[in-house]
mmCIF file of C-alpha atoms and ligand atoms in Angstrom:
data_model
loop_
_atom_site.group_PDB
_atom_site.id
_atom_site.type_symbol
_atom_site.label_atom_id
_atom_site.label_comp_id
_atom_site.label_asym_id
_atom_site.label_seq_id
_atom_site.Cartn_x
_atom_site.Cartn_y
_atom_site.Cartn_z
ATOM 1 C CA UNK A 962 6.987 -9.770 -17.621
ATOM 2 C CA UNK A 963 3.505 -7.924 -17.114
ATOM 3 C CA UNK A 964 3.279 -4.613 -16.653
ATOM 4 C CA UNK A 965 3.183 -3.576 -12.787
ATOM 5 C CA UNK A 966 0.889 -0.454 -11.184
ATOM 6 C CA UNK A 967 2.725 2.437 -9.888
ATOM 7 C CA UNK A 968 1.217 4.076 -6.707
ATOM 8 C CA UNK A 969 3.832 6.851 -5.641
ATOM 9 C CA UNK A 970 3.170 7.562 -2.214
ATOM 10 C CA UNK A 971 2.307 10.985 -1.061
ATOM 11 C CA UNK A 972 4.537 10.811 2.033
ATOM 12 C CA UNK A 973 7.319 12.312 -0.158
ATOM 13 C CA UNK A 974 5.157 15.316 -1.557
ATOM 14 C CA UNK A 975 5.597 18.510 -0.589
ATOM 15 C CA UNK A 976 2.272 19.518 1.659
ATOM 16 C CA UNK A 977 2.476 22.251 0.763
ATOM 17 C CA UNK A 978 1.918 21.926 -2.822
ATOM 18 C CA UNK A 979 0.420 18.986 -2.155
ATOM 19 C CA UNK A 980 -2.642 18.965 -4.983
ATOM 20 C CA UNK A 981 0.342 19.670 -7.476
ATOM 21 C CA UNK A 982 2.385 17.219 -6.575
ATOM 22 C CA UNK A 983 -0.741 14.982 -6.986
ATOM 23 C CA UNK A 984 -1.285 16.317 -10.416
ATOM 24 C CA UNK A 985 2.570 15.907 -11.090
ATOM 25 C CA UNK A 986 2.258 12.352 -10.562
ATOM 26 C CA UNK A 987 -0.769 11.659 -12.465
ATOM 27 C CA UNK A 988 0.381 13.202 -15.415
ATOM 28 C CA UNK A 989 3.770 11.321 -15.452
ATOM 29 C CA UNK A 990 1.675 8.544 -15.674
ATOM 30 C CA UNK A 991 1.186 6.579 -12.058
ATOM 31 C CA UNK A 992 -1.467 4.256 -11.597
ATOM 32 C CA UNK A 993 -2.757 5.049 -7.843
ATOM 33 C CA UNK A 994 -1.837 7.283 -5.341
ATOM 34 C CA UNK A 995 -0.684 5.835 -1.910
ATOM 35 C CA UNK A 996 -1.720 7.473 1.075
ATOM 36 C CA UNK A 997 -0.026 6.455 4.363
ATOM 37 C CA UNK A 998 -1.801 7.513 7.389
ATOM 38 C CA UNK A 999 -0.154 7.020 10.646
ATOM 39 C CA UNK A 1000 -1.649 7.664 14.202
ATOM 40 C CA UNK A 1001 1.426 7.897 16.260
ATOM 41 C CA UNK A 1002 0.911 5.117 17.796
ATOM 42 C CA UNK A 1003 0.656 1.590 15.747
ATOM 43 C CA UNK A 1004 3.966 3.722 14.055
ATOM 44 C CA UNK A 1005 6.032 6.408 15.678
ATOM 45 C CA UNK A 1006 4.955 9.165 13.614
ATOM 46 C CA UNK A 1007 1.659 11.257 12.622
ATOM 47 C CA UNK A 1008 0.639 11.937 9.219
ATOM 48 C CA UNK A 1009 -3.018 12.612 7.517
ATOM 49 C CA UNK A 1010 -6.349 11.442 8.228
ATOM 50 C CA UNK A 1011 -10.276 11.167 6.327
ATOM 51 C CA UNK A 1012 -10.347 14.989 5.429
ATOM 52 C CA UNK A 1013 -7.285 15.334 3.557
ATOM 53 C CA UNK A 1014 -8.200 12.091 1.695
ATOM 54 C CA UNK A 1015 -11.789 13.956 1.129
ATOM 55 C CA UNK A 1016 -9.874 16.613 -0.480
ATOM 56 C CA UNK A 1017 -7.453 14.788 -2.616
ATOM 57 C CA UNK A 1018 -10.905 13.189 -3.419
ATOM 58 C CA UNK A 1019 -11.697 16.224 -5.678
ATOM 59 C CA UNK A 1020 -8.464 16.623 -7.647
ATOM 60 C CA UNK A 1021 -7.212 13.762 -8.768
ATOM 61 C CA UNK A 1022 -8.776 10.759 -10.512
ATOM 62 C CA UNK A 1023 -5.744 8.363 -9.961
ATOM 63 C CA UNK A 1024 -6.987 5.298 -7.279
ATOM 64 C CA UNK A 1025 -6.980 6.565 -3.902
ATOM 65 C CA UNK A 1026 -4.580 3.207 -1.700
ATOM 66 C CA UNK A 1027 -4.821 4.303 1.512
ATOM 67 C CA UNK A 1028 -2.789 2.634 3.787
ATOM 68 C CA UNK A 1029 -3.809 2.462 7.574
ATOM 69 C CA UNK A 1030 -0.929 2.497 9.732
ATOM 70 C CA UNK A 1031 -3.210 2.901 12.466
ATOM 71 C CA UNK A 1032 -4.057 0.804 15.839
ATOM 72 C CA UNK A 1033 -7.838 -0.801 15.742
ATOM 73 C CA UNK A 1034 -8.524 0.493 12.228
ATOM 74 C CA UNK A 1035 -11.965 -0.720 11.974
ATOM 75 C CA UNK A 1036 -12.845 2.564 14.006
ATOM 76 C CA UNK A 1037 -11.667 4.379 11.151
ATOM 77 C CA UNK A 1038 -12.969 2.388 8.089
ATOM 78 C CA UNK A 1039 -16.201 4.508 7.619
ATOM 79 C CA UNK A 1040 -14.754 8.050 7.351
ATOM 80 C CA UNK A 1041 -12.413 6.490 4.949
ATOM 81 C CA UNK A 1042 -14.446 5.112 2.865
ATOM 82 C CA UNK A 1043 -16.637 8.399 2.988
ATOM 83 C CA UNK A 1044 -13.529 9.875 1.892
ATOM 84 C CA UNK A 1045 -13.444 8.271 -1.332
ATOM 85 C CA UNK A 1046 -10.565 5.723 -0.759
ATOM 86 C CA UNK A 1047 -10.801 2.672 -3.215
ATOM 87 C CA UNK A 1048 -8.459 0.522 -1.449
ATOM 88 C CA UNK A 1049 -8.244 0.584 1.889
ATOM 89 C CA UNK A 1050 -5.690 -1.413 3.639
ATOM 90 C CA UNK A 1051 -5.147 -2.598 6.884
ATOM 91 C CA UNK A 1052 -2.133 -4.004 9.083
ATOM 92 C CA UNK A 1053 -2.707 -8.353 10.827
ATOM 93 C CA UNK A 1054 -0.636 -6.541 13.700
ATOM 94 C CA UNK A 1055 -3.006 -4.133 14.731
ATOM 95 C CA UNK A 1056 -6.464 -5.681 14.741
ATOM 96 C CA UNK A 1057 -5.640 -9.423 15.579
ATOM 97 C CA UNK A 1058 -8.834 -9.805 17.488
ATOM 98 C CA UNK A 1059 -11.304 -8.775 14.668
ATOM 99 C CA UNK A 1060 -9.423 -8.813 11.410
ATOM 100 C CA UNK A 1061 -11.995 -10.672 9.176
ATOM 101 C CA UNK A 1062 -14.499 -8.105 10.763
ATOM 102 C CA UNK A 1063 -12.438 -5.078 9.960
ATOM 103 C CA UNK A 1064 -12.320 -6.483 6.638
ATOM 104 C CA UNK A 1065 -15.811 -7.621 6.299
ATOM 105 C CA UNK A 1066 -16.731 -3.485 6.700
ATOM 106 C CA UNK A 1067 -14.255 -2.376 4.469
ATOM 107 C CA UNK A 1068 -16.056 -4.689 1.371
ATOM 108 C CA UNK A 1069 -19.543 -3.962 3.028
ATOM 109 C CA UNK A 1070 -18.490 0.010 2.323
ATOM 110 C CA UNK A 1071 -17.766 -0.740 -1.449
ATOM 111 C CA UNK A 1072 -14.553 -0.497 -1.179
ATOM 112 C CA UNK A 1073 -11.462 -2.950 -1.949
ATOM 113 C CA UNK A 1074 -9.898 -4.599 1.240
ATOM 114 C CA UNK A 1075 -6.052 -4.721 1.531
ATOM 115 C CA UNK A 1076 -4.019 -6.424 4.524
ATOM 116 C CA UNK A 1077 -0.310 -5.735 5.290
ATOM 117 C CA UNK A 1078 2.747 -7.480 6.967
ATOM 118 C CA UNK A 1079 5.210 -5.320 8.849
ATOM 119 C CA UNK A 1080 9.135 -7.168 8.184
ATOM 120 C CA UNK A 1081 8.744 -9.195 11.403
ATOM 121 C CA UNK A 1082 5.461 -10.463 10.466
ATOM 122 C CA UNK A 1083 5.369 -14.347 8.978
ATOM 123 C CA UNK A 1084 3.016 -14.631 5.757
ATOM 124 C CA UNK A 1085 1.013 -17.335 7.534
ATOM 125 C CA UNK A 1086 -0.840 -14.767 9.571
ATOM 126 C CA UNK A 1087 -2.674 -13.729 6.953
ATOM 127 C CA UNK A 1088 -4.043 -17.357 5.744
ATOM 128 C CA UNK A 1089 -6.839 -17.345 7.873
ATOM 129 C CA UNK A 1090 -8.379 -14.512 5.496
ATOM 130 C CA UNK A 1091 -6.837 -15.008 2.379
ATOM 131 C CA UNK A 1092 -10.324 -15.586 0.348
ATOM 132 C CA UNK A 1093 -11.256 -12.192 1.214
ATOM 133 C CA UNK A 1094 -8.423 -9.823 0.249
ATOM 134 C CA UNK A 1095 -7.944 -7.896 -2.769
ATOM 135 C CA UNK A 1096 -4.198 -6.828 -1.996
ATOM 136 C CA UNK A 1097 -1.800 -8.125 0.003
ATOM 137 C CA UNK A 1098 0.694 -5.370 1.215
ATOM 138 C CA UNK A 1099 4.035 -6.698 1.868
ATOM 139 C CA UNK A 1100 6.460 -4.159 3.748
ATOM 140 C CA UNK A 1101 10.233 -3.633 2.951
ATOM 141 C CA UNK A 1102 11.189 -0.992 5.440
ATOM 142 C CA UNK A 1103 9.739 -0.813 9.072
ATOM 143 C CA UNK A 1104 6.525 1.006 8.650
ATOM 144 C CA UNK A 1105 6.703 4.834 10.142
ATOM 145 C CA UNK A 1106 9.061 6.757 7.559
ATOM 146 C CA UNK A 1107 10.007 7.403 3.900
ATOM 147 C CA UNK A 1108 13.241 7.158 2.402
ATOM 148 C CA UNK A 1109 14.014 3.798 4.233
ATOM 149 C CA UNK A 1110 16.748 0.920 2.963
ATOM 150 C CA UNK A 1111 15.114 -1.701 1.137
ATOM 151 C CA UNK A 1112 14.877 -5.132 2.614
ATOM 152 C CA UNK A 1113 16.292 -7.471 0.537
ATOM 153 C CA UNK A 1114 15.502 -10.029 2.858
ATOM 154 C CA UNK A 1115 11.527 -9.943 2.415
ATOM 155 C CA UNK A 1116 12.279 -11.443 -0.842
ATOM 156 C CA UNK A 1117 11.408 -15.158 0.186
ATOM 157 C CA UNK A 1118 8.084 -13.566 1.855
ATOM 158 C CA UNK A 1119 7.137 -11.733 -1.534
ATOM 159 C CA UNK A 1120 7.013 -15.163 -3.221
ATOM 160 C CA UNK A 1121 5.746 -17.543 -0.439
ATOM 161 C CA UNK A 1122 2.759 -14.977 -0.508
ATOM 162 C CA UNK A 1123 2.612 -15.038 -4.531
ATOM 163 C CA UNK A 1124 2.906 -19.244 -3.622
ATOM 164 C CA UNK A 1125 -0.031 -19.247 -1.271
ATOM 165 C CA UNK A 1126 -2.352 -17.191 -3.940
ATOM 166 C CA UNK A 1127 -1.917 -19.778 -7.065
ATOM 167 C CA UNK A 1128 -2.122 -22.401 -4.696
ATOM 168 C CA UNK A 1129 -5.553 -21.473 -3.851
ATOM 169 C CA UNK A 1130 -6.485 -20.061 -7.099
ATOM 170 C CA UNK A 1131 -6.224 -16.611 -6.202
ATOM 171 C CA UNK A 1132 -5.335 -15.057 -9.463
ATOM 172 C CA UNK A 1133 -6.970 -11.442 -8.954
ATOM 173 C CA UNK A 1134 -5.565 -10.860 -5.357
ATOM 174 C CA UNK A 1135 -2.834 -8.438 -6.161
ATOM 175 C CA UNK A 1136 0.626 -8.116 -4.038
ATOM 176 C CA UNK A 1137 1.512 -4.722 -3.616
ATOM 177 C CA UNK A 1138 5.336 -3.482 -1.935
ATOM 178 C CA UNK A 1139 5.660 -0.716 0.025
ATOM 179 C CA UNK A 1140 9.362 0.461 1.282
ATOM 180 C CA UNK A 1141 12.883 1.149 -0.248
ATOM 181 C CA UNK A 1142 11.470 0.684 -3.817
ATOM 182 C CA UNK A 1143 13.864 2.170 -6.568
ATOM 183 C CA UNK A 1144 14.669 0.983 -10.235
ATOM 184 C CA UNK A 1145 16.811 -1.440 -8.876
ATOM 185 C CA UNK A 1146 14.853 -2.965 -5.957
ATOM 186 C CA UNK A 1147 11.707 -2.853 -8.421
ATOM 187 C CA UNK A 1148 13.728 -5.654 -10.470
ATOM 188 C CA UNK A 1149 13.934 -7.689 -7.291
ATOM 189 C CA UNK A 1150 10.036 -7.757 -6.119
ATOM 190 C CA UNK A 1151 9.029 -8.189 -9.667
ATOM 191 C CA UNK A 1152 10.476 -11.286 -10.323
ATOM 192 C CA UNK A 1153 9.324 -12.283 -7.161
ATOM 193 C CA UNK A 1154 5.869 -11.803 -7.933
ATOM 194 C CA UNK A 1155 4.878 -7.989 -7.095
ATOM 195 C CA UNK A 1156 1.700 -6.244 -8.889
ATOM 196 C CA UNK A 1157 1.917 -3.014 -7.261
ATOM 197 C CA UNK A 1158 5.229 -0.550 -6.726
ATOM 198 C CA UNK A 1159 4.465 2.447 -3.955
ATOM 199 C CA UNK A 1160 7.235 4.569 -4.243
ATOM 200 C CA UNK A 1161 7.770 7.698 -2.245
ATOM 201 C CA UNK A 1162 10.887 9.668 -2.026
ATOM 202 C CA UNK A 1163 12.368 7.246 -5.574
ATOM 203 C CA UNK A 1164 9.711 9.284 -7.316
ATOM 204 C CA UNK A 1165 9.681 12.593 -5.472
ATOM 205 C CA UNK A 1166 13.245 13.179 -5.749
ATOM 206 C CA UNK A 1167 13.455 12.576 -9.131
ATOM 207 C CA UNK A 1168 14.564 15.160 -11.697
ATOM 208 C CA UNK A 1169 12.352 13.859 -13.657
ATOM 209 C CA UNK A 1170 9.106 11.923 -12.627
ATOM 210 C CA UNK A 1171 7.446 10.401 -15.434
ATOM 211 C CA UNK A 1172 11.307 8.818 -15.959
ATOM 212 C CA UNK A 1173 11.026 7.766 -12.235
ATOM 213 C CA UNK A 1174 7.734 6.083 -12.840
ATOM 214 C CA UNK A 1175 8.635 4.462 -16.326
ATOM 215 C CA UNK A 1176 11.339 3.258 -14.423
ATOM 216 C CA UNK A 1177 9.509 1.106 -12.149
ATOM 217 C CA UNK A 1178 8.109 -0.843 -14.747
HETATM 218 C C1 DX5 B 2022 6.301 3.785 5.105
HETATM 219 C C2 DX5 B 2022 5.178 4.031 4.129
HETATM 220 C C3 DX5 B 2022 5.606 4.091 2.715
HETATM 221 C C4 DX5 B 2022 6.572 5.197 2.375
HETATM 222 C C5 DX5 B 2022 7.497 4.643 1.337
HETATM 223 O O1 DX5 B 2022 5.771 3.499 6.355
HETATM 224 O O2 DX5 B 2022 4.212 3.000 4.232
HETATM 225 O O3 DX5 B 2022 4.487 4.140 1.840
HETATM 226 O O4 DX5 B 2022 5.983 6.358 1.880
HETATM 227 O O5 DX5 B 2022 8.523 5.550 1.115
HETATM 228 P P1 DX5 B 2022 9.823 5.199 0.268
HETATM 229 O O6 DX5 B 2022 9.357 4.805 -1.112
HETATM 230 O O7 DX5 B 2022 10.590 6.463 0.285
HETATM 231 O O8 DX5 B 2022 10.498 4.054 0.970
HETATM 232 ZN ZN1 ZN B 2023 2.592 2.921 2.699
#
């Protein structure tokens, strides 16, 4: 099987060590670094926004994967990008009236454009812009929280998605999983087609992290 990218997510970190648990990650070996910004609104809970991701800028040179869990993101795409995110990723559910638009900017800002499903949300709805994606971010738990069960039943969704992309000859569009991922759930999304792990509290909690991320591969 190829070898899959590891993006812990930052969720898990403690904030307030939070530029050495970014270097604690890098040096066991991870791939990106996830960022999951929530606005208390598209998700029940607040998290980080552009100037934290302007920070982490400085210290680290894993991929910044920042993660929009936000309502109308296109407002936000420009003081991400300024930040120095080089995937930015946005949810169908919360910009159904311009999503091609939202991702239009994204590319026009140099940086990669990502689109995620939440569980309830059928892979079809993101069809209509499936030429222009770089990732494809399927969620496992309901977006919001870390250290979430794993939804084994996103499976199907996972490979319909990985279905649609050869289909159209979309070999470089990469799925990435977000939710619940552990050694064991890794195996599952794998197989199904995954490219990219984010793992949050799985890596955090770990005794010992570059085990954790080895792990996931
Ligand atoms: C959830 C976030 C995830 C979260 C994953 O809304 O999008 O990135 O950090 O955490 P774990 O790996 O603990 O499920
Ligand atoms: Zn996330």
């Amino acid at each position: 099987m190829k070898r899959v990218k590891v993006a812990p997510s930052i969720l898990s970190a403690d904030f307030t060590n939070l530029g050495r648990d970014i270097n604690k990650v890098e040096a066991a070996g991870a791939d990106w670094l996830h960022i999951d910004v929530m606005d208390g609104m598209f998700v029940p809970n607040i998290t980080i926004g552009a100037p934290v991701v302007k920070s982490i800028r400085k210290i680290t040179n894993l991929a910044l994967d920042v993660h929009l869990m936000i309502v109308n993101p296109i407002r936000y795409v420009e003081d991400f990008a300024n930040a120095g995110a080089d995937y930015i990723t946005v949810h169908v559910e919360a910009c159904e009236e311009n999503l091609k638009e939202t991702i239009d900017l994204i590319k026009q800002k140099g940086v990669k454009a990502g689109v995620s499903v939440k569980p309830g949300t059928p892979a079809e709805k993101i069809r209509p812009v499936l030429n222009d994606l770089d990732l494809i971010l399927v969620m496992t738990v309901e977006p919001g929280f870390g250290g979430q069960l794993f939804m084994v039943e996103m499976i199907p969704k996972i490979r319909e998605i990985k279905k649609m992309l050869r289909e159209n000859n979309l070999f470089n569009t990469c799925i990435e999983i977000d939710g619940g991922i552990n050694a064991e759930t890794a195996k599952l999304v794998k197989e199904a087609g995954a490219d990219v792990l984010v793992a949050g509290s799985y890596i955090y909690n770990a005794e010992n992290i570059a085990e954790a991320v080895n792990s996931l591969r």
